[in-house]
mmCIF file of C-alpha atoms in Angstrom:
data_model
loop_
_atom_site.group_PDB
_atom_site.id
_atom_site.type_symbol
_atom_site.label_atom_id
_atom_site.label_comp_id
_atom_site.label_asym_id
_atom_site.label_seq_id
_atom_site.Cartn_x
_atom_site.Cartn_y
_atom_site.Cartn_z
ATOM 1 C CA MET A 1 23.272 -15.705 6.926
ATOM 2 C CA VAL A 2 19.891 -14.505 5.943
ATOM 3 C CA GLN A 3 18.884 -11.011 7.039
ATOM 4 C CA ILE A 4 15.335 -10.488 8.505
ATOM 5 C CA GLY A 5 13.423 -7.156 7.498
ATOM 6 C CA TYR A 6 10.512 -5.386 8.925
ATOM 7 C CA THR A 7 7.907 -3.911 6.300
ATOM 8 C CA MET A 8 6.253 -0.559 7.008
ATOM 9 C CA MET A 9 2.875 -1.433 5.493
ATOM 10 C CA THR A 10 1.684 2.010 4.347
ATOM 11 C CA GLU A 11 -1.823 0.535 3.579
ATOM 12 C CA GLN A 12 -2.541 -0.341 7.307
ATOM 13 C CA ALA A 13 -1.177 2.692 9.405
ATOM 14 C CA GLY A 14 -0.844 6.274 9.186
ATOM 15 C CA PRO A 15 2.364 8.270 8.816
ATOM 16 C CA ARG A 16 3.138 9.191 12.407
ATOM 17 C CA GLU A 17 2.598 5.400 13.270
ATOM 18 C CA LEU A 18 4.643 3.903 10.485
ATOM 19 C CA VAL A 19 7.652 5.991 11.618
ATOM 20 C CA GLU A 20 7.126 5.189 15.344
ATOM 21 C CA HIS A 21 6.849 1.268 13.997
ATOM 22 C CA VAL A 22 10.156 1.381 12.350
ATOM 23 C CA VAL A 23 11.933 3.055 15.217
ATOM 24 C CA GLY A 24 10.620 0.050 17.231
ATOM 25 C CA ALA A 25 11.929 -2.514 14.557
ATOM 26 C CA GLU A 26 15.216 -0.929 14.679
ATOM 27 C CA ALA A 27 15.270 -1.177 18.315
ATOM 28 C CA ALA A 28 13.932 -4.804 18.294
ATOM 29 C CA GLY A 29 17.036 -5.712 16.032
ATOM 30 C CA PHE A 30 15.573 -6.277 12.457
ATOM 31 C CA ASP A 31 18.283 -6.167 9.890
ATOM 32 C CA PHE A 32 16.499 -3.909 7.444
ATOM 33 C CA SER A 33 13.197 -2.400 6.659
ATOM 34 C CA VAL A 34 11.158 -1.887 3.421
ATOM 35 C CA THR A 35 8.106 0.474 2.634
ATOM 36 C CA SER A 36 5.167 0.013 0.395
ATOM 37 C CA ASP A 37 4.249 2.741 -1.980
ATOM 38 C CA HIS A 38 0.676 3.034 -2.502
ATOM 39 C CA TYR A 39 -2.203 5.442 -3.268
ATOM 40 C CA PHE A 40 -4.844 3.141 -2.153
ATOM 41 C CA PRO A 41 -5.187 0.189 0.254
ATOM 42 C CA TRP A 42 -5.748 -3.193 -1.247
ATOM 43 C CA LEU A 43 -9.104 -3.446 0.886
ATOM 44 C CA ARG A 44 -10.985 -0.638 2.647
ATOM 45 C CA SER A 45 -10.573 -2.762 6.083
ATOM 46 C CA GLN A 46 -6.759 -1.843 5.830
ATOM 47 C CA GLY A 47 -7.808 1.826 6.022
ATOM 48 C CA HIS A 48 -4.714 3.895 5.067
ATOM 49 C CA SER A 49 -2.434 5.120 2.351
ATOM 50 C CA PRO A 50 -0.067 7.903 3.112
ATOM 51 C CA TYR A 51 2.555 9.256 1.028
ATOM 52 C CA ALA A 52 5.548 6.818 1.206
ATOM 53 C CA TRP A 53 8.223 9.275 0.518
ATOM 54 C CA SER A 54 7.157 11.595 3.320
ATOM 55 C CA VAL A 55 7.115 8.751 5.675
ATOM 56 C CA LEU A 56 10.596 7.728 4.517
ATOM 57 C CA GLY A 57 12.212 11.099 4.996
ATOM 58 C CA ALA A 58 10.818 11.167 8.354
ATOM 59 C CA ALA A 59 11.982 7.651 9.100
ATOM 60 C CA ALA A 60 15.640 8.525 7.797
ATOM 61 C CA GLN A 61 15.794 11.152 10.558
ATOM 62 C CA ALA A 62 13.965 9.059 13.403
ATOM 63 C CA THR A 63 16.349 6.054 12.938
ATOM 64 C CA SER A 64 20.060 5.740 12.830
ATOM 65 C CA ARG A 65 20.968 2.256 11.883
ATOM 66 C CA ILE A 66 18.310 0.237 9.896
ATOM 67 C CA PRO A 67 18.590 0.264 6.257
ATOM 68 C CA LEU A 68 15.292 1.651 4.282
ATOM 69 C CA MET A 69 13.976 0.685 0.857
ATOM 70 C CA THR A 70 11.075 1.143 -1.254
ATOM 71 C CA TYR A 71 9.212 -2.105 -1.766
ATOM 72 C CA VAL A 72 8.274 -0.976 -4.444
ATOM 73 C CA THR A 73 8.015 2.265 -6.285
ATOM 74 C CA CYS A 74 6.403 2.327 -9.635
ATOM 75 C CA PRO A 75 8.512 4.978 -11.784
ATOM 76 C CA THR A 76 6.119 5.201 -14.959
ATOM 77 C CA PHE A 77 2.788 6.615 -14.136
ATOM 78 C CA ARG A 78 2.264 8.501 -10.836
ATOM 79 C CA TYR A 79 5.775 9.623 -10.897
ATOM 80 C CA HIS A 80 7.995 10.731 -13.715
ATOM 81 C CA PRO A 81 11.406 8.856 -13.494
ATOM 82 C CA ALA A 82 13.223 11.930 -13.494
ATOM 83 C CA VAL A 83 11.375 12.861 -10.233
ATOM 84 C CA VAL A 84 12.017 9.516 -8.695
ATOM 85 C CA ALA A 85 15.718 9.855 -9.297
ATOM 86 C CA GLN A 86 15.661 13.154 -7.502
ATOM 87 C CA LYS A 87 13.653 11.959 -4.448
ATOM 88 C CA ALA A 88 15.750 8.705 -4.159
ATOM 89 C CA ALA A 89 19.032 10.700 -4.126
ATOM 90 C CA THR A 90 17.560 13.193 -1.587
ATOM 91 C CA LEU A 91 16.567 10.182 0.694
ATOM 92 C CA GLN A 92 20.046 8.557 0.295
ATOM 93 C CA LEU A 93 21.572 11.713 1.459
ATOM 94 C CA LEU A 94 19.187 12.071 4.472
ATOM 95 C CA ALA A 95 19.575 8.252 5.305
ATOM 96 C CA GLU A 96 23.335 8.722 5.207
ATOM 97 C CA GLY A 97 23.708 5.871 2.585
ATOM 98 C CA ARG A 98 21.098 3.480 4.208
ATOM 99 C CA PHE A 99 18.540 3.728 1.316
ATOM 100 C CA ARG A 100 17.744 1.237 -1.664
ATOM 101 C CA LEU A 101 15.392 2.196 -4.270
ATOM 102 C CA GLY A 102 13.138 -0.834 -5.019
ATOM 103 C CA LEU A 103 11.275 -0.416 -8.345
ATOM 104 C CA GLY A 104 8.432 -2.250 -10.050
ATOM 105 C CA SER A 105 5.984 -1.953 -13.010
ATOM 106 C CA GLY A 106 3.239 -0.971 -10.410
ATOM 107 C CA GLU A 107 -0.554 -1.843 -10.209
ATOM 108 C CA ASN A 108 -3.669 -0.223 -11.657
ATOM 109 C CA LEU A 109 -4.943 0.128 -8.182
ATOM 110 C CA ASN A 110 -2.425 2.988 -7.393
ATOM 111 C CA GLU A 111 -1.405 4.234 -10.961
ATOM 112 C CA HIS A 112 -4.907 4.967 -12.363
ATOM 113 C CA VAL A 113 -5.436 8.187 -10.358
ATOM 114 C CA VAL A 114 -3.225 10.271 -12.887
ATOM 115 C CA GLY A 115 -5.776 9.264 -15.652
ATOM 116 C CA ARG A 116 -3.381 7.965 -18.084
ATOM 117 C CA GLY A 117 -5.027 4.611 -18.422
ATOM 118 C CA TRP A 118 -3.630 1.170 -17.781
ATOM 119 C CA PRO A 119 -1.838 -0.351 -20.994
ATOM 120 C CA ALA A 120 -1.118 -4.024 -21.607
ATOM 121 C CA VAL A 121 1.588 -5.630 -19.536
ATOM 122 C CA ASP A 122 4.161 -5.628 -22.524
ATOM 123 C CA VAL A 123 3.690 -1.886 -22.956
ATOM 124 C CA ARG A 124 4.055 -1.461 -19.087
ATOM 125 C CA HIS A 125 7.298 -3.525 -19.266
ATOM 126 C CA GLU A 126 8.648 -1.280 -22.045
ATOM 127 C CA MET A 127 7.814 1.920 -20.028
ATOM 128 C CA PHE A 128 9.518 0.479 -16.960
ATOM 129 C CA GLU A 129 12.615 -0.374 -18.688
ATOM 130 C CA GLU A 130 12.894 3.122 -20.126
ATOM 131 C CA ALA A 131 12.165 4.693 -16.784
ATOM 132 C CA VAL A 132 14.851 2.663 -15.043
ATOM 133 C CA SER A 133 17.304 3.545 -17.822
ATOM 134 C CA ILE A 134 16.622 7.446 -17.153
ATOM 135 C CA ILE A 135 17.005 6.859 -13.403
ATOM 136 C CA ARG A 136 20.287 5.365 -13.932
ATOM 137 C CA ALA A 137 21.503 7.921 -16.183
ATOM 138 C CA LEU A 138 20.585 10.725 -13.677
ATOM 139 C CA PHE A 139 22.485 8.779 -10.758
ATOM 140 C CA ASP A 140 25.460 8.734 -13.093
ATOM 141 C CA GLY A 141 25.524 12.530 -12.858
ATOM 142 C CA GLY A 142 25.716 15.208 -15.774
ATOM 143 C CA HIS A 143 22.899 16.611 -17.493
ATOM 144 C CA VAL A 144 20.264 14.089 -19.175
ATOM 145 C CA THR A 145 18.319 14.836 -22.110
ATOM 146 C CA HIS A 146 15.975 12.056 -23.265
ATOM 147 C CA HIS A 147 13.479 11.755 -26.122
ATOM 148 C CA GLY A 148 12.133 8.015 -26.174
ATOM 149 C CA LYS A 149 9.110 6.277 -26.829
ATOM 150 C CA HIS A 150 7.304 6.933 -23.508
ATOM 151 C CA TYR A 151 9.367 9.749 -21.747
ATOM 152 C CA ASP A 152 10.964 13.036 -22.443
ATOM 153 C CA VAL A 153 13.645 14.481 -20.122
ATOM 154 C CA ASP A 154 14.930 17.956 -21.011
ATOM 155 C CA SER A 155 18.355 18.617 -19.547
ATOM 156 C CA ALA A 156 17.792 17.153 -16.078
ATOM 157 C CA HIS A 157 20.558 17.288 -13.404
ATOM 158 C CA LEU A 158 20.681 16.006 -9.896
ATOM 159 C CA TRP A 159 22.080 18.961 -7.763
ATOM 160 C CA ASP A 160 22.142 16.869 -4.493
ATOM 161 C CA LEU A 161 23.660 13.748 -5.714
ATOM 162 C CA PRO A 162 25.348 11.473 -2.877
ATOM 163 C CA ASP A 163 28.528 10.036 -3.722
ATOM 164 C CA ASP A 164 27.223 6.468 -3.683
ATOM 165 C CA PRO A 165 23.604 6.611 -5.439
ATOM 166 C CA PRO A 166 20.972 4.242 -3.788
ATOM 167 C CA PRO A 167 21.230 0.755 -5.201
ATOM 168 C CA ILE A 168 18.446 -0.110 -7.568
ATOM 169 C CA GLY A 169 16.250 -3.121 -6.811
ATOM 170 C CA ILE A 170 13.791 -4.465 -9.527
ATOM 171 C CA ALA A 171 10.675 -6.539 -8.724
ATOM 172 C CA VAL A 172 10.449 -9.603 -10.906
ATOM 173 C CA SER A 173 7.621 -12.191 -11.763
ATOM 174 C CA GLY A 174 8.931 -13.932 -14.887
ATOM 175 C CA GLU A 175 11.577 -14.246 -17.390
ATOM 176 C CA GLN A 176 11.293 -10.744 -18.899
ATOM 177 C CA SER A 177 11.456 -8.953 -15.636
ATOM 178 C CA CYS A 178 14.431 -11.126 -14.563
ATOM 179 C CA ALA A 179 16.350 -10.275 -17.754
ATOM 180 C CA LEU A 180 15.591 -6.473 -17.003
ATOM 181 C CA ALA A 181 16.708 -7.080 -13.244
ATOM 182 C CA GLY A 182 19.939 -8.930 -14.214
ATOM 183 C CA ARG A 183 20.996 -6.196 -16.461
ATOM 184 C CA LEU A 184 19.948 -3.002 -14.833
ATOM 185 C CA GLY A 185 19.389 -3.854 -11.219
ATOM 186 C CA ASP A 186 21.715 -4.169 -8.291
ATOM 187 C CA LEU A 187 19.305 -6.439 -6.450
ATOM 188 C CA VAL A 188 16.210 -8.435 -7.221
ATOM 189 C CA ILE A 189 12.953 -8.438 -5.552
ATOM 190 C CA ALA A 190 10.371 -10.893 -5.399
ATOM 191 C CA THR A 191 7.274 -11.864 -3.443
ATOM 192 C CA GLU A 192 7.063 -15.476 -4.000
ATOM 193 C CA PRO A 193 9.818 -18.072 -3.050
ATOM 194 C CA LYS A 194 10.205 -19.391 -6.628
ATOM 195 C CA GLN A 195 13.837 -20.707 -7.294
ATOM 196 C CA GLU A 196 13.112 -20.248 -11.125
ATOM 197 C CA LEU A 197 13.027 -16.387 -10.406
ATOM 198 C CA ILE A 198 16.469 -16.313 -8.665
ATOM 199 C CA SER A 199 17.999 -18.746 -11.556
ATOM 200 C CA ALA A 200 16.703 -16.413 -14.177
ATOM 201 C CA PHE A 201 17.998 -13.330 -12.385
ATOM 202 C CA ASP A 202 21.416 -15.006 -12.083
ATOM 203 C CA ARG A 203 21.493 -16.312 -15.802
ATOM 204 C CA HIS A 204 20.947 -12.646 -17.028
ATOM 205 C CA GLY A 205 23.698 -11.088 -14.895
ATOM 206 C CA GLY A 206 22.376 -11.183 -11.282
ATOM 207 C CA SER A 207 24.766 -13.786 -9.864
ATOM 208 C CA GLY A 208 26.097 -12.720 -6.608
ATOM 209 C CA LYS A 209 23.603 -9.689 -6.125
ATOM 210 C CA PRO A 210 21.410 -9.512 -3.164
ATOM 211 C CA ARG A 211 17.874 -11.060 -3.587
ATOM 212 C CA VAL A 212 15.030 -9.803 -1.378
ATOM 213 C CA GLY A 213 11.750 -11.654 -0.725
ATOM 214 C CA GLN A 214 8.838 -10.495 1.299
ATOM 215 C CA LEU A 215 6.479 -12.760 3.375
ATOM 216 C CA PRO A 216 3.024 -11.877 5.188
ATOM 217 C CA ILE A 217 2.649 -13.180 8.533
ATOM 218 C CA CYS A 218 0.032 -12.519 11.532
ATOM 219 C CA TYR A 219 1.275 -12.636 14.977
ATOM 220 C CA ASP A 220 -1.395 -13.045 17.728
ATOM 221 C CA THR A 221 -1.423 -15.020 20.916
ATOM 222 C CA ASP A 222 -5.016 -15.921 19.919
ATOM 223 C CA ARG A 223 -4.614 -17.921 16.722
ATOM 224 C CA ASP A 224 -8.172 -17.551 15.721
ATOM 225 C CA ALA A 225 -8.048 -13.889 15.906
ATOM 226 C CA ALA A 226 -4.834 -13.787 13.846
ATOM 227 C CA VAL A 227 -6.502 -15.890 11.089
ATOM 228 C CA ALA A 228 -9.670 -13.568 11.261
ATOM 229 C CA ARG A 229 -7.471 -10.461 10.936
ATOM 230 C CA ALA A 230 -5.385 -11.856 8.160
ATOM 231 C CA HIS A 231 -8.474 -12.946 6.333
ATOM 232 C CA ASP A 232 -10.084 -9.409 6.748
ATOM 233 C CA GLN A 233 -7.213 -7.381 5.647
ATOM 234 C CA PHE A 234 -4.883 -9.518 3.519
ATOM 235 C CA ARG A 235 -7.036 -12.023 1.631
ATOM 236 C CA TRP A 236 -6.313 -9.950 -1.657
ATOM 237 C CA PHE A 237 -2.775 -11.737 -1.472
ATOM 238 C CA ALA A 238 -4.655 -14.969 -2.718
ATOM 239 C CA GLY A 239 -5.104 -13.386 -6.162
ATOM 240 C CA GLY A 240 -1.463 -13.484 -7.464
ATOM 241 C CA TRP A 241 0.292 -10.675 -9.196
ATOM 242 C CA LYS A 242 -1.185 -11.264 -12.648
ATOM 243 C CA VAL A 243 -4.501 -10.550 -11.042
ATOM 244 C CA ASN A 244 -3.445 -7.909 -8.549
ATOM 245 C CA ALA A 245 -1.995 -5.736 -10.951
ATOM 246 C CA GLU A 246 -5.052 -5.244 -13.076
ATOM 247 C CA LEU A 247 -7.772 -4.372 -10.557
ATOM 248 C CA PRO A 248 -8.435 -0.697 -10.090
ATOM 249 C CA HIS A 249 -10.205 -0.286 -6.680
ATOM 250 C CA PRO A 250 -10.321 -1.738 -3.107
ATOM 251 C CA ASP A 251 -13.795 -2.705 -3.948
ATOM 252 C CA SER A 252 -12.583 -4.685 -6.949
ATOM 253 C CA PHE A 253 -10.216 -6.673 -4.672
ATOM 254 C CA ALA A 254 -13.272 -7.280 -2.097
ATOM 255 C CA GLY A 255 -15.426 -8.661 -5.062
ATOM 256 C CA ALA A 256 -12.513 -10.728 -6.600
ATOM 257 C CA THR A 257 -11.777 -12.460 -3.119
ATOM 258 C CA GLN A 258 -15.347 -12.872 -1.795
ATOM 259 C CA PHE A 259 -15.028 -16.652 -1.912
ATOM 260 C CA VAL A 260 -11.533 -16.845 -0.317
ATOM 261 C CA THR A 261 -12.175 -18.400 3.108
ATOM 262 C CA ARG A 262 -10.115 -18.206 6.444
ATOM 263 C CA GLU A 263 -8.741 -21.436 5.913
ATOM 264 C CA ASP A 264 -7.355 -20.596 2.612
ATOM 265 C CA VAL A 265 -5.652 -17.624 4.088
ATOM 266 C CA ALA A 266 -4.359 -19.494 6.818
ATOM 267 C CA GLU A 267 -2.676 -22.025 4.516
ATOM 268 C CA SER A 268 -0.441 -19.218 2.998
ATOM 269 C CA ILE A 269 0.005 -16.808 5.796
ATOM 270 C CA PRO A 270 1.361 -18.271 9.128
ATOM 271 C CA CYS A 271 -0.902 -17.173 11.984
ATOM 272 C CA GLY A 272 -0.525 -17.376 15.683
ATOM 273 C CA ASP A 273 2.411 -17.306 18.032
ATOM 274 C CA ASP A 274 4.152 -20.610 17.398
ATOM 275 C CA PRO A 275 7.707 -19.471 16.079
ATOM 276 C CA ASP A 276 8.234 -22.757 14.346
ATOM 277 C CA ALA A 277 5.450 -22.153 12.052
ATOM 278 C CA PHE A 278 7.046 -18.809 11.130
ATOM 279 C CA VAL A 279 10.530 -20.502 10.623
ATOM 280 C CA ALA A 280 8.916 -22.890 8.410
ATOM 281 C CA ALA A 281 7.154 -20.123 6.306
ATOM 282 C CA VAL A 282 10.625 -18.393 5.865
ATOM 283 C CA ARG A 283 12.498 -21.661 4.774
ATOM 284 C CA PRO A 284 11.225 -21.906 1.240
ATOM 285 C CA TYR A 285 12.593 -18.354 0.541
ATOM 286 C CA VAL A 286 16.067 -19.474 2.050
ATOM 287 C CA GLU A 287 16.019 -22.736 -0.087
ATOM 288 C CA ALA A 288 15.343 -20.648 -3.054
ATOM 289 C CA GLY A 289 18.305 -18.549 -2.584
ATOM 290 C CA PHE A 290 16.946 -15.339 -1.176
ATOM 291 C CA THR A 291 19.576 -13.275 0.907
ATOM 292 C CA GLU A 292 17.117 -11.235 2.641
ATOM 293 C CA VAL A 293 13.468 -11.685 3.748
ATOM 294 C CA ALA A 294 11.014 -8.958 4.727
ATOM 295 C CA LEU A 295 8.223 -9.785 7.025
ATOM 296 C CA VAL A 296 4.899 -8.052 6.932
ATOM 297 C CA GLN A 297 2.953 -8.187 10.137
ATOM 298 C CA VAL A 298 -0.757 -7.969 9.295
ATOM 299 C CA GLY A 299 -2.608 -5.444 11.227
ATOM 300 C CA GLY A 300 -1.538 -1.798 11.937
ATOM 301 C CA ASP A 301 -2.648 -1.516 15.501
ATOM 302 C CA THR A 302 -0.919 -4.843 16.281
ATOM 303 C CA GLN A 303 2.724 -3.604 15.426
ATOM 304 C CA HIS A 304 3.911 -2.898 19.292
ATOM 305 C CA ALA A 305 3.133 -6.507 20.370
ATOM 306 C CA TYR A 306 4.490 -7.949 17.298
ATOM 307 C CA LEU A 307 7.868 -5.980 17.621
ATOM 308 C CA GLU A 308 8.107 -7.115 21.224
ATOM 309 C CA TRP A 309 7.542 -10.739 20.607
ATOM 310 C CA SER A 310 9.875 -10.409 17.620
ATOM 311 C CA GLU A 311 12.717 -9.215 19.618
ATOM 312 C CA LYS A 312 12.183 -11.908 22.437
ATOM 313 C CA THR A 313 11.063 -14.829 20.328
ATOM 314 C CA LEU A 314 10.737 -14.708 16.500
ATOM 315 C CA LEU A 315 14.194 -13.052 15.616
ATOM 316 C CA PRO A 316 16.201 -15.575 17.858
ATOM 317 C CA ALA A 317 14.308 -18.326 16.354
ATOM 318 C CA LEU A 318 14.882 -17.369 12.872
ATOM 319 C CA ARG A 319 18.626 -16.683 13.338
ATOM 320 C CA ASP A 320 18.971 -20.057 15.128
ATOM 321 C CA ALA A 321 17.499 -21.618 11.925
ATOM 322 C CA PHE A 322 19.211 -19.635 9.296
ATOM 323 C CA GLY A 323 22.216 -18.156 10.743
#
């Protein structure tokens, strides 16, 4: 059985609206939720980027059943890993065990704001591995002192630590990150339905652990309007993560995607209100071995209509197809 999730996309809605949306997702019957963690939107047309951890704290109090997860937090530049461990432990307590900490190596778009530059990918992966190790050590309890290549921790200790610390998910895009995820992660995170990522994760120790994917969609009863909205707000998705990780500003994404057409977007993002098209888009994730798929409805002001349609039409269709 594949679980279907809801995405709180911080780039396209304000903080109060995001909490209202996840309350609606819980009522509609989504199995879990995830939250992006940005400082900038991808494109100016998205128009938002509140602090994800404040939103998550409010969501933990406003909901009672639906699991929460960061998708994903970067623990290397904006946030020191010791601080990530503290806020993740706190959120797990607020959510009464419903929180999972999704981590990734980040994007220049969000991390450049602290003025530390944006090193080569190998250095970023090295920093990421060290950061995950620090978070793991703090979740184990006790006092942690660490003097590594990239981070110093001086006698840190989590005074409010849940009995069951949040599981750690690690975002992957290739062999190196899959090896880290298999060794240090409790679950794997990916945004493309590539079976080779799942195989690499399993090969490096991830066998039997959850694997969570994400898929952008654009529901609207007017398919042309859905395609236009997806193009306006989500054409950045066409760049792929090797490009998306490097660009520093929404205007950079606008320039890089200026020749992406509506037809290009409609080929990769299911648009309209035909549930069969959405089922077909989820199927590659299921066939690749993903156990959970979080859907991203494009357009912050379309969430209420999407949630109503999901409860009545989309979720039943997905469950009929995938259990």
